[in-house]
PDB file of C-alpha atoms in Angstrom:
ATOM      1  CA  MET R   1      23.769  24.448  -1.231  1.00  0.00           C
ATOM      2  CA  GLU R   2      22.894  26.212   2.041  1.00  0.00           C
ATOM      3  CA  GLY R   3      21.364  23.868   4.574  1.00  0.00           C
ATOM      4  CA  MET R   4      23.084  20.804   3.109  1.00  0.00           C
ATOM      5  CA  GLU R   5      25.712  18.674   4.791  1.00  0.00           C
ATOM      6  CA  THR R   6      28.132  16.181   3.303  1.00  0.00           C
ATOM      7  CA  THR R   7      27.559  12.580   4.276  1.00  0.00           C
ATOM      8  CA  GLY R   8      30.046   9.754   4.555  1.00  0.00           C
ATOM      9  CA  THR R   9      29.065   8.622   1.066  1.00  0.00           C
ATOM     10  CA  ASN R  10      29.677  12.092  -0.421  1.00  0.00           C
ATOM     11  CA  LEU R  11      25.981  12.609  -1.121  1.00  0.00           C
ATOM     12  CA  PRO R  12      24.217  15.634   0.365  1.00  0.00           C
ATOM     13  CA  ALA R  13      21.597  15.372   3.113  1.00  0.00           C
ATOM     14  CA  LEU R  14      19.385  18.205   4.294  1.00  0.00           C
ATOM     15  CA  ASP R  15      19.842  19.540   7.789  1.00  0.00           C
ATOM     16  CA  HIS R  16      16.795  19.164  10.033  1.00  0.00           C
ATOM     17  CA  GLY R  17      15.390  22.626   9.416  1.00  0.00           C
ATOM     18  CA  ARG R  18      15.667  22.347   5.642  1.00  0.00           C
ATOM     19  CA  ALA R  19      14.275  18.824   5.759  1.00  0.00           C
ATOM     20  CA  ALA R  20      11.213  20.120   7.593  1.00  0.00           C
ATOM     21  CA  GLU R  21      10.730  22.943   5.076  1.00  0.00           C
ATOM     22  CA  PHE R  22      11.103  20.506   2.190  1.00  0.00           C
ATOM     23  CA  ALA R  23       8.554  18.150   3.745  1.00  0.00           C
ATOM     24  CA  LEU R  24       6.095  21.021   4.111  1.00  0.00           C
ATOM     25  CA  MET R  25       6.570  21.960   0.453  1.00  0.00           C
ATOM     26  CA  LEU R  26       5.918  18.359  -0.630  1.00  0.00           C
ATOM     27  CA  HIS R  27       2.844  18.313   1.597  1.00  0.00           C
ATOM     28  CA  ASP R  28       1.324  21.622   0.514  1.00  0.00           C
ATOM     29  CA  THR R  29       2.491  21.996  -3.117  1.00  0.00           C
ATOM     30  CA  PRO R  30       3.406  18.502  -4.324  1.00  0.00           C
ATOM     31  CA  GLU R  31       2.739  18.857  -8.044  1.00  0.00           C
ATOM     32  CA  ALA R  32       6.261  19.739  -9.203  1.00  0.00           C
ATOM     33  CA  HIS R  33       7.791  16.898  -7.178  1.00  0.00           C
ATOM     34  CA  LEU R  34       5.516  13.964  -8.008  1.00  0.00           C
ATOM     35  CA  GLY R  35       7.530  11.144  -9.535  1.00  0.00           C
ATOM     36  CA  ARG R  36      10.901  12.615  -8.652  1.00  0.00           C
ATOM     37  CA  ALA R  37      13.623  10.659  -6.896  1.00  0.00           C
ATOM     38  CA  PRO R  38      13.533  10.664  -3.073  1.00  0.00           C
ATOM     39  CA  VAL R  39      15.745  13.232  -1.364  1.00  0.00           C
ATOM     40  CA  PRO R  40      18.065  12.109   1.479  1.00  0.00           C
ATOM     41  CA  VAL R  41      17.422  13.906   4.768  1.00  0.00           C
ATOM     42  CA  LEU R  42      19.610  11.682   6.942  1.00  0.00           C
ATOM     43  CA  ALA R  43      22.606   9.382   6.456  1.00  0.00           C
ATOM     44  CA  TYR R  44      22.973   6.472   8.857  1.00  0.00           C
ATOM     45  CA  GLU R  45      26.394   5.407  10.036  1.00  0.00           C
ATOM     46  CA  PRO R  46      27.544   2.117   8.509  1.00  0.00           C
ATOM     47  CA  ARG R  47      26.823  -0.820  10.829  1.00  0.00           C
ATOM     48  CA  ALA R  48      24.872   1.414  13.218  1.00  0.00           C
ATOM     49  CA  SER R  49      22.992  -0.376  15.982  1.00  0.00           C
ATOM     50  CA  LEU R  50      19.199  -0.249  16.194  1.00  0.00           C
ATOM     51  CA  ARG R  51      19.479   2.296  18.994  1.00  0.00           C
ATOM     52  CA  GLU R  52      21.924   4.450  17.032  1.00  0.00           C
ATOM     53  CA  ARG R  53      19.640   4.433  13.993  1.00  0.00           C
ATOM     54  CA  ARG R  54      16.693   5.275  16.248  1.00  0.00           C
ATOM     55  CA  ASP R  55      18.520   8.179  17.867  1.00  0.00           C
ATOM     56  CA  ALA R  56      19.695   9.538  14.519  1.00  0.00           C
ATOM     57  CA  PHE R  57      16.191   9.422  13.024  1.00  0.00           C
ATOM     58  CA  HIS R  58      14.583  11.092  16.005  1.00  0.00           C
ATOM     59  CA  GLY R  59      15.953  14.554  15.238  1.00  0.00           C
ATOM     60  CA  VAL R  60      14.820  14.815  11.631  1.00  0.00           C
ATOM     61  CA  TYR R  61      11.479  13.167  12.390  1.00  0.00           C
ATOM     62  CA  ALA R  62      10.739  15.574  15.237  1.00  0.00           C
ATOM     63  CA  ALA R  63      11.607  18.565  13.050  1.00  0.00           C
ATOM     64  CA  ILE R  64       9.304  17.397  10.256  1.00  0.00           C
ATOM     65  CA  VAL R  65       6.389  16.668  12.600  1.00  0.00           C
ATOM     66  CA  ALA R  66       6.807  20.073  14.237  1.00  0.00           C
ATOM     67  CA  ARG R  67       6.486  21.740  10.812  1.00  0.00           C
ATOM     68  CA  VAL R  68       3.999  19.483   8.986  1.00  0.00           C
ATOM     69  CA  GLY R  69       1.996  17.941  11.817  1.00  0.00           C
ATOM     70  CA  GLU R  70       1.388  14.381  12.943  1.00  0.00           C
ATOM     71  CA  PRO R  71       1.381  11.724  10.210  1.00  0.00           C
ATOM     72  CA  THR R  72      -1.697  10.052   8.828  1.00  0.00           C
ATOM     73  CA  ILE R  73      -0.123   6.608   9.198  1.00  0.00           C
ATOM     74  CA  TYR R  74       2.912   5.547  11.237  1.00  0.00           C
ATOM     75  CA  GLY R  75       4.906   2.508  10.179  1.00  0.00           C
ATOM     76  CA  GLY R  76       8.106   0.891   9.083  1.00  0.00           C
ATOM     77  CA  SER R  77       9.825  -1.762   7.006  1.00  0.00           C
ATOM     78  CA  ALA R  78      12.799  -4.012   7.655  1.00  0.00           C
ATOM     79  CA  SER R  79      14.982  -1.257   6.167  1.00  0.00           C
ATOM     80  CA  GLY R  80      13.697   1.660   8.214  1.00  0.00           C
ATOM     81  CA  PRO R  81      10.722   3.863   9.048  1.00  0.00           C
ATOM     82  CA  ASN R  82       7.816   4.261   6.629  1.00  0.00           C
ATOM     83  CA  VAL R  83       5.761   7.266   7.700  1.00  0.00           C
ATOM     84  CA  ARG R  84       3.086   8.896   5.549  1.00  0.00           C
ATOM     85  CA  TRP R  85       1.127  12.091   5.364  1.00  0.00           C
ATOM     86  CA  ARG R  86      -1.682  10.957   3.082  1.00  0.00           C
ATOM     87  CA  ASP R  87      -4.793  12.114   1.311  1.00  0.00           C
ATOM     88  CA  ALA R  88      -6.559  10.764  -1.765  1.00  0.00           C
ATOM     89  CA  GLY R  89      -4.334  12.737  -4.139  1.00  0.00           C
ATOM     90  CA  ARG R  90      -0.822  12.688  -2.726  1.00  0.00           C
ATOM     91  CA  THR R  91       1.235  10.879  -0.111  1.00  0.00           C
ATOM     92  CA  VAL R  92       4.331  12.399   1.441  1.00  0.00           C
ATOM     93  CA  LEU R  93       6.587   9.505   2.408  1.00  0.00           C
ATOM     94  CA  LEU R  94       9.425   9.574   4.919  1.00  0.00           C
ATOM     95  CA  HIS R  95      11.090   6.206   4.637  1.00  0.00           C
ATOM     96  CA  GLY R  96      14.340   4.522   5.500  1.00  0.00           C
ATOM     97  CA  THR R  97      16.834   2.295   3.740  1.00  0.00           C
ATOM     98  CA  ALA R  98      19.954   0.631   5.080  1.00  0.00           C
ATOM     99  CA  HIS R  99      21.854   3.886   4.562  1.00  0.00           C
ATOM    100  CA  TRP R 100      19.380   6.770   4.329  1.00  0.00           C
ATOM    101  CA  ALA R 101      16.182   8.372   5.494  1.00  0.00           C
ATOM    102  CA  LEU R 102      14.453   9.788   2.424  1.00  0.00           C
ATOM    103  CA  LEU R 103      11.622  12.204   1.649  1.00  0.00           C
ATOM    104  CA  SER R 104       9.419  11.918  -1.428  1.00  0.00           C
ATOM    105  CA  VAL R 105       5.875  12.605  -2.602  1.00  0.00           C
ATOM    106  CA  HIS R 106       3.742  10.244  -4.674  1.00  0.00           C
ATOM    107  CA  ASP R 107       0.424   9.983  -6.421  1.00  0.00           C
ATOM    108  CA  THR R 108      -1.478   8.044  -3.773  1.00  0.00           C
ATOM    109  CA  ASP R 109      -3.214   5.591  -6.095  1.00  0.00           C
ATOM    110  CA  GLU R 110      -0.017   4.758  -7.983  1.00  0.00           C
ATOM    111  CA  LEU R 111       1.987   4.268  -4.793  1.00  0.00           C
ATOM    112  CA  GLU R 112      -0.578   2.039  -3.104  1.00  0.00           C
ATOM    113  CA  ARG R 113      -1.279  -0.058  -6.196  1.00  0.00           C
ATOM    114  CA  ALA R 114       2.444  -0.772  -6.523  1.00  0.00           C
ATOM    115  CA  GLU R 115       2.702  -1.646  -2.835  1.00  0.00           C
ATOM    116  CA  HIS R 116      -0.298  -3.960  -2.955  1.00  0.00           C
ATOM    117  CA  ARG R 117       1.218  -5.757  -5.944  1.00  0.00           C
ATOM    118  CA  SER R 118       4.418  -6.319  -3.986  1.00  0.00           C
ATOM    119  CA  PHE R 119       2.434  -7.970  -1.204  1.00  0.00           C
ATOM    120  CA  ALA R 120       0.302 -10.042  -3.558  1.00  0.00           C
ATOM    121  CA  TRP R 121       2.687 -11.226  -6.265  1.00  0.00           C
ATOM    122  CA  THR R 122       6.249 -11.408  -4.989  1.00  0.00           C
ATOM    123  CA  GLY R 123       7.989 -13.432  -2.304  1.00  0.00           C
ATOM    124  CA  GLY R 124       8.609 -17.092  -1.638  1.00  0.00           C
ATOM    125  CA  TRP R 125       5.722 -19.240  -2.824  1.00  0.00           C
ATOM    126  CA  SER R 126       7.146 -22.346  -1.178  1.00  0.00           C
ATOM    127  CA  ALA R 127       9.522 -23.299   1.615  1.00  0.00           C
ATOM    128  CA  ALA R 128      12.186 -24.030  -1.018  1.00  0.00           C
ATOM    129  CA  GLU R 129      12.236 -20.387  -2.168  1.00  0.00           C
ATOM    130  CA  PRO R 130      13.701 -17.482  -0.216  1.00  0.00           C
ATOM    131  CA  HIS R 131      11.258 -15.171   1.521  1.00  0.00           C
ATOM    132  CA  ASP R 132      11.264 -11.427   0.886  1.00  0.00           C
ATOM    133  CA  PHE R 133       9.796 -10.019   4.089  1.00  0.00           C
ATOM    134  CA  ASP R 134      12.919  -7.849   4.246  1.00  0.00           C
ATOM    135  CA  LEU R 135      11.924  -6.224   0.939  1.00  0.00           C
ATOM    136  CA  LEU R 136       8.276  -5.431   1.697  1.00  0.00           C
ATOM    137  CA  PRO R 137       7.386  -1.710   1.623  1.00  0.00           C
ATOM    138  CA  TYR R 138       6.215  -1.910   5.247  1.00  0.00           C
ATOM    139  CA  LEU R 139       5.947  -4.579   7.940  1.00  0.00           C
ATOM    140  CA  TRP R 140       3.747  -2.644  10.359  1.00  0.00           C
ATOM    141  CA  GLN R 141       1.415   0.323  10.203  1.00  0.00           C
ATOM    142  CA  LEU R 142      -0.413   2.253  12.908  1.00  0.00           C
ATOM    143  CA  ASP R 143      -3.427   4.476  12.260  1.00  0.00           C
ATOM    144  CA  ARG R 144      -4.313   6.713  15.206  1.00  0.00           C
ATOM    145  CA  GLY R 145      -6.734   8.937  13.351  1.00  0.00           C
ATOM    146  CA  GLY R 146      -4.234  11.675  12.560  1.00  0.00           C
ATOM    147  CA  PRO R 147      -4.655  14.327   9.854  1.00  0.00           C
ATOM    148  CA  GLY R 148      -5.308  13.221   6.293  1.00  0.00           C
ATOM    149  CA  GLU R 149      -7.363  10.454   4.734  1.00  0.00           C
ATOM    150  CA  ARG R 150      -7.277   6.705   5.390  1.00  0.00           C
ATOM    151  CA  PRO R 151      -6.915   4.173   2.558  1.00  0.00           C
ATOM    152  CA  ALA R 152     -10.222   2.609   1.532  1.00  0.00           C
ATOM    153  CA  GLU R 153      -8.474  -0.741   1.156  1.00  0.00           C
ATOM    154  CA  ARG R 154      -5.727  -2.294   3.272  1.00  0.00           C
ATOM    155  CA  THR R 155      -3.323  -4.935   2.074  1.00  0.00           C
ATOM    156  CA  GLY R 156      -4.051  -8.453   3.240  1.00  0.00           C
ATOM    157  CA  GLY R 157      -0.390  -8.927   4.115  1.00  0.00           C
ATOM    158  CA  ARG R 158       2.161 -11.498   3.070  1.00  0.00           C
ATOM    159  CA  MET R 159       1.708 -15.083   4.262  1.00  0.00           C
ATOM    160  CA  ALA R 160       4.752 -17.139   5.255  1.00  0.00           C
ATOM    161  CA  SER R 161       5.309 -20.348   3.304  1.00  0.00           C
ATOM    162  CA  CYS R 162       6.851 -22.266   6.220  1.00  0.00           C
ATOM    163  CA  LEU R 163       7.708 -21.839   9.878  1.00  0.00           C
ATOM    164  CA  GLU R 164      11.276 -20.859   9.029  1.00  0.00           C
ATOM    165  CA  HIS R 165       9.930 -17.976   6.960  1.00  0.00           C
ATOM    166  CA  PHE R 166       7.595 -16.988   9.788  1.00  0.00           C
ATOM    167  CA  GLU R 167      10.488 -16.940  12.248  1.00  0.00           C
ATOM    168  CA  SER R 168      12.397 -14.625   9.905  1.00  0.00           C
ATOM    169  CA  ALA R 169       9.346 -12.370   9.551  1.00  0.00           C
ATOM    170  CA  LEU R 170       8.929 -12.223  13.330  1.00  0.00           C
ATOM    171  CA  GLU R 171      12.599 -11.387  13.815  1.00  0.00           C
ATOM    172  CA  LEU R 172      12.404  -8.588  11.236  1.00  0.00           C
ATOM    173  CA  MET R 173       9.215  -7.228  12.838  1.00  0.00           C
ATOM    174  CA  LEU R 174      10.777  -7.098  16.301  1.00  0.00           C
ATOM    175  CA  ALA R 175      13.936  -5.394  15.034  1.00  0.00           C
ATOM    176  CA  ALA R 176      11.780  -2.856  13.186  1.00  0.00           C
ATOM    177  CA  TRP R 177       9.826  -2.135  16.355  1.00  0.00           C
ATOM    178  CA  VAL R 178      12.981  -1.630  18.425  1.00  0.00           C
ATOM    179  CA  GLU R 179      14.350   0.846  15.880  1.00  0.00           C
ATOM    180  CA  GLN R 180      11.164   2.605  14.850  1.00  0.00           C
ATOM    181  CA  LEU R 181       8.401   2.547  17.455  1.00  0.00           C
ATOM    182  CA  PRO R 182       9.990   4.772  20.140  1.00  0.00           C
ATOM    183  CA  VAL R 183      10.519   7.637  17.700  1.00  0.00           C
ATOM    184  CA  GLN R 184       6.973   7.489  16.384  1.00  0.00           C
ATOM    185  CA  VAL R 185       4.963   6.611  19.523  1.00  0.00           C
ATOM    186  CA  GLY R 186       7.317   7.435  22.398  1.00  0.00           C
ATOM    187  CA  ARG R 187       7.022   5.041  25.335  1.00  0.00           C
ATOM    188  CA  ASP R 188       3.756   3.448  24.223  1.00  0.00           C
ATOM    189  CA  TRP R 189       3.895  -0.348  24.161  1.00  0.00           C
ATOM    190  CA  ALA R 190       3.019  -2.515  21.176  1.00  0.00           C
ATOM    191  CA  GLY R 191       2.206  -6.184  21.330  1.00  0.00           C
ATOM    192  CA  PHE R 192       0.208  -9.200  20.219  1.00  0.00           C
ATOM    193  CA  SER R 193      -0.588 -12.765  21.215  1.00  0.00           C
ATOM    194  CA  LEU R 194       0.225 -15.811  19.105  1.00  0.00           C
ATOM    195  CA  THR R 195      -2.206 -18.731  19.163  1.00  0.00           C
ATOM    196  CA  SER R 196      -2.085 -22.048  17.324  1.00  0.00           C
ATOM    197  CA  THR R 197      -4.802 -24.475  16.320  1.00  0.00           C
ATOM    198  CA  ALA R 198      -2.305 -27.200  17.263  1.00  0.00           C
ATOM    199  CA  ASP R 199      -2.492 -26.097  20.903  1.00  0.00           C
ATOM    200  CA  ARG R 200      -5.868 -24.448  21.389  1.00  0.00           C
ATOM    201  CA  GLY R 201      -6.383 -22.138  24.318  1.00  0.00           C
ATOM    202  CA  ARG R 202      -2.721 -21.282  24.876  1.00  0.00           C
ATOM    203  CA  GLN R 203      -1.254 -17.833  24.286  1.00  0.00           C
ATOM    204  CA  LEU R 204       2.292 -16.765  23.585  1.00  0.00           C
ATOM    205  CA  GLN R 205       2.618 -13.023  24.091  1.00  0.00           C
ATOM    206  CA  VAL R 206       5.117 -10.637  22.522  1.00  0.00           C
ATOM    207  CA  SER R 207       5.482  -6.967  23.450  1.00  0.00           C
ATOM    208  CA  TYR R 208       7.939  -4.096  23.198  1.00  0.00           C
ATOM    209  CA  ALA R 209       8.163  -0.620  24.662  1.00  0.00           C
ATOM    210  CA  LEU R 210      10.977   1.821  25.244  1.00  0.00           C
ATOM    211  CA  GLY R 211      11.873   1.521  28.909  1.00  0.00           C
ATOM    212  CA  ASP R 212      10.323  -1.921  29.304  1.00  0.00           C
ATOM    213  CA  GLY R 213      12.285  -3.632  26.539  1.00  0.00           C
ATOM    214  CA  LEU R 214      11.288  -6.694  24.548  1.00  0.00           C
ATOM    215  CA  HIS R 215       9.199  -9.271  26.396  1.00  0.00           C
ATOM    216  CA  VAL R 216       8.072 -12.784  25.381  1.00  0.00           C
ATOM    217  CA  SER R 217       5.924 -15.019  27.582  1.00  0.00           C
ATOM    218  CA  VAL R 218       3.902 -18.216  27.293  1.00  0.00           C
ATOM    219  CA  ASP R 219       0.956 -19.479  29.329  1.00  0.00           C
ATOM    220  CA  ASP R 220       2.186 -22.635  31.053  1.00  0.00           C
ATOM    221  CA  ARG R 221      -0.253 -22.820  33.971  1.00  0.00           C
ATOM    222  CA  ASP R 222      -0.962 -26.445  33.056  1.00  0.00           C
ATOM    223  CA  GLY R 223       2.740 -27.343  33.003  1.00  0.00           C
ATOM    224  CA  GLY R 224       3.228 -28.088  36.661  1.00  0.00           C
ATOM    225  CA  ASP R 225       6.013 -27.126  39.048  1.00  0.00           C
ATOM    226  CA  SER R 226       8.367 -30.069  38.716  1.00  0.00           C
ATOM    227  CA  SER R 227      12.114 -29.542  38.438  1.00  0.00           C
ATOM    228  CA  GLU R 228      12.131 -31.661  35.263  1.00  0.00           C
ATOM    229  CA  HIS R 229       9.605 -29.355  33.590  1.00  0.00           C
ATOM    230  CA  ALA R 230      11.537 -26.274  34.714  1.00  0.00           C
ATOM    231  CA  ARG R 231      14.762 -27.679  33.243  1.00  0.00           C
ATOM    232  CA  MET R 232      12.971 -28.317  29.944  1.00  0.00           C
ATOM    233  CA  MET R 233      11.628 -24.760  29.794  1.00  0.00           C
ATOM    234  CA  HIS R 234      15.023 -23.289  30.672  1.00  0.00           C
ATOM    235  CA  SER R 235      16.597 -25.424  27.938  1.00  0.00           C
ATOM    236  CA  ARG R 236      14.279 -23.803  25.378  1.00  0.00           C
ATOM    237  CA  GLY R 237      15.525 -20.387  26.477  1.00  0.00           C
ATOM    238  CA  TRP R 238      12.952 -19.153  29.000  1.00  0.00           C
ATOM    239  CA  HIS R 239      14.318 -17.033  31.840  1.00  0.00           C
ATOM    240  CA  SER R 240      11.797 -17.243  34.680  1.00  0.00           C
ATOM    241  CA  ARG R 241       8.311 -18.334  35.705  1.00  0.00           C
ATOM    242  CA  ASP R 242       5.682 -16.069  37.273  1.00  0.00           C
ATOM    243  CA  ARG R 243       2.165 -17.238  38.188  1.00  0.00           C
ATOM    244  CA  GLY R 244       2.276 -19.983  35.605  1.00  0.00           C
ATOM    245  CA  TRP R 245       3.719 -17.904  32.760  1.00  0.00           C
ATOM    246  CA  TRP R 246       7.274 -18.485  31.530  1.00  0.00           C
ATOM    247  CA  GLN R 247       8.979 -15.269  30.478  1.00  0.00           C
ATOM    248  CA  ALA R 248      12.030 -13.966  28.671  1.00  0.00           C
ATOM    249  CA  GLU R 249      12.967 -10.315  29.021  1.00  0.00           C
ATOM    250  CA  PHE R 250      15.438  -8.298  26.948  1.00  0.00           C
ATOM    251  CA  PRO R 251      15.672  -4.847  28.587  1.00  0.00           C
ATOM    252  CA  GLU R 252      17.780  -3.148  25.893  1.00  0.00           C
ATOM    253  CA  PRO R 253      17.304  -5.258  22.782  1.00  0.00           C
ATOM    254  CA  GLU R 254      19.507  -5.119  19.720  1.00  0.00           C
ATOM    255  CA  ARG R 255      19.593  -7.429  16.705  1.00  0.00           C
ATOM    256  CA  ALA R 256      20.959 -10.379  18.701  1.00  0.00           C
ATOM    257  CA  GLU R 257      18.084 -10.104  21.184  1.00  0.00           C
ATOM    258  CA  THR R 258      15.372  -9.790  18.528  1.00  0.00           C
ATOM    259  CA  THR R 259      16.834 -12.896  16.871  1.00  0.00           C
ATOM    260  CA  GLU R 260      16.769 -14.770  20.182  1.00  0.00           C
ATOM    261  CA  ALA R 261      13.201 -13.674  20.960  1.00  0.00           C
ATOM    262  CA  ALA R 262      11.970 -14.923  17.571  1.00  0.00           C
ATOM    263  CA  ARG R 263      13.887 -18.192  17.972  1.00  0.00           C
ATOM    264  CA  LEU R 264      12.442 -18.744  21.440  1.00  0.00           C
ATOM    265  CA  ALA R 265       8.868 -18.098  20.308  1.00  0.00           C
ATOM    266  CA  MET R 266       9.276 -20.450  17.361  1.00  0.00           C
ATOM    267  CA  ALA R 267      10.894 -23.175  19.472  1.00  0.00           C
ATOM    268  CA  GLU R 268       7.974 -23.064  21.914  1.00  0.00           C
ATOM    269  CA  LEU R 269       5.362 -23.194  19.161  1.00  0.00           C
ATOM    270  CA  ARG R 270       7.094 -26.145  17.516  1.00  0.00           C
ATOM    271  CA  ALA R 271       7.461 -27.981  20.831  1.00  0.00           C
ATOM    272  CA  ARG R 272       3.722 -27.679  21.365  1.00  0.00           C
ATOM    273  CA  GLY R 273       2.804 -29.075  17.972  1.00  0.00           C
ATOM    274  CA  THR R 274       2.703 -26.239  15.432  1.00  0.00           C
ATOM    275  CA  ARG R 275       3.891 -27.392  12.006  1.00  0.00           C
ATOM    276  CA  GLU R 276       2.637 -24.764   9.527  1.00  0.00           C
ATOM    277  CA  PRO R 277       2.123 -20.976   9.558  1.00  0.00           C
ATOM    278  CA  LYS R 278      -1.539 -21.409   8.618  1.00  0.00           C
ATOM    279  CA  GLU R 279      -2.093 -22.844  12.101  1.00  0.00           C
ATOM    280  CA  LEU R 280      -1.042 -19.550  13.681  1.00  0.00           C
ATOM    281  CA  ARG R 281      -2.957 -16.349  14.362  1.00  0.00           C
ATOM    282  CA  ALA R 282      -1.855 -13.014  15.818  1.00  0.00           C
ATOM    283  CA  ARG R 283      -4.532 -11.781  18.213  1.00  0.00           C
ATOM    284  CA  ASP R 284      -5.010  -8.741  20.445  1.00  0.00           C
ATOM    285  CA  VAL R 285      -2.738  -6.698  18.171  1.00  0.00           C
ATOM    286  CA  SER R 286      -2.469  -3.256  19.743  1.00  0.00           C
ATOM    287  CA  CYS R 287      -0.325  -0.216  20.438  1.00  0.00           C
ATOM    288  CA  LYS R 288      -1.412   0.895  23.916  1.00  0.00           C
ATOM    289  CA  ASP R 289      -5.038   0.323  22.855  1.00  0.00           C
ATOM    290  CA  ARG R 290      -4.922   3.489  20.733  1.00  0.00           C
ATOM    291  CA  GLY R 291      -5.717   3.260  17.035  1.00  0.00           C
ATOM    292  CA  GLU R 292      -5.431   0.335  14.640  1.00  0.00           C
ATOM    293  CA  LEU R 293      -2.124  -1.551  14.506  1.00  0.00           C
ATOM    294  CA  LEU R 294      -1.642  -3.685  11.394  1.00  0.00           C
ATOM    295  CA  LEU R 295       1.134  -6.275  10.897  1.00  0.00           C
ATOM    296  CA  PRO R 296       1.055  -7.152   7.185  1.00  0.00           C
ATOM    297  CA  GLY R 297       4.678  -8.306   7.295  1.00  0.00           C
ATOM    298  CA  LEU R 298       4.305 -10.795  10.164  1.00  0.00           C
ATOM    299  CA  GLY R 299       3.573 -13.699   7.832  1.00  0.00           C
ATOM    300  CA  ILE R 300       0.367 -14.919   9.511  1.00  0.00           C
ATOM    301  CA  ARG R 301      -3.232 -13.778   9.742  1.00  0.00           C
ATOM    302  CA  HIS R 302      -4.514 -11.423  12.393  1.00  0.00           C
TER     303      HIS R 302
END
């Protein structure tokens, strides 16, 4: 078919122009396509890095936005982007898997009921069971008041059953941000603070932006300046201290760096007394103070 290209898996994917036209058709005249299988618009290279996936997605995303307009809700899952053009009747969904970026259109109520069930009724109910944060329909969503209609009800998110599950959820969230945020929000930063009832008053901050990289810091102004304390903080993985805050910076993060950032945050929380995810809260959740950033796949309340 004209406008199609052969992918490495011998399945067709639309070129960017045809993908944009197809997205517009789903947006404006969805009826004939409701309930049909998603259509690939991009094939990712096997074992592609986060940056390579990000760069590949940018072209098709930009073409679709230029034709259809800005999304109603930005977002993404552990498998790839999850972007929606939504009203009460239909939702056009551009989402990613390990191998593809896909376009589809759905009855809004049916789609959101199914997604809310996946948050409410699946996953690991105890530390002995495996988590499924990697299978959630989305880990983060950002509403900046774009065209379309907002959901009347938001999911409450998935709670982690243990700190190990929370660490996995945090790692998945950070990897998703590195891959997905720059395409959808450019150089805008996203971040949040972690607090624990086991160590009241202290903040551990996490942020990411294209150009700035991934940044983790902890308020240690009460920790003193002794060499012994500095050795302890370095042993946990912190890089440097500035005005009482210990920091770790990953300028060009990939999966290894998102894993290390999550490990470092969890090691610090444990060292300061946190034992259960219910002790944790994500506060000051924001994307450059524009719109509402939700983190339903982080595994804790915010």
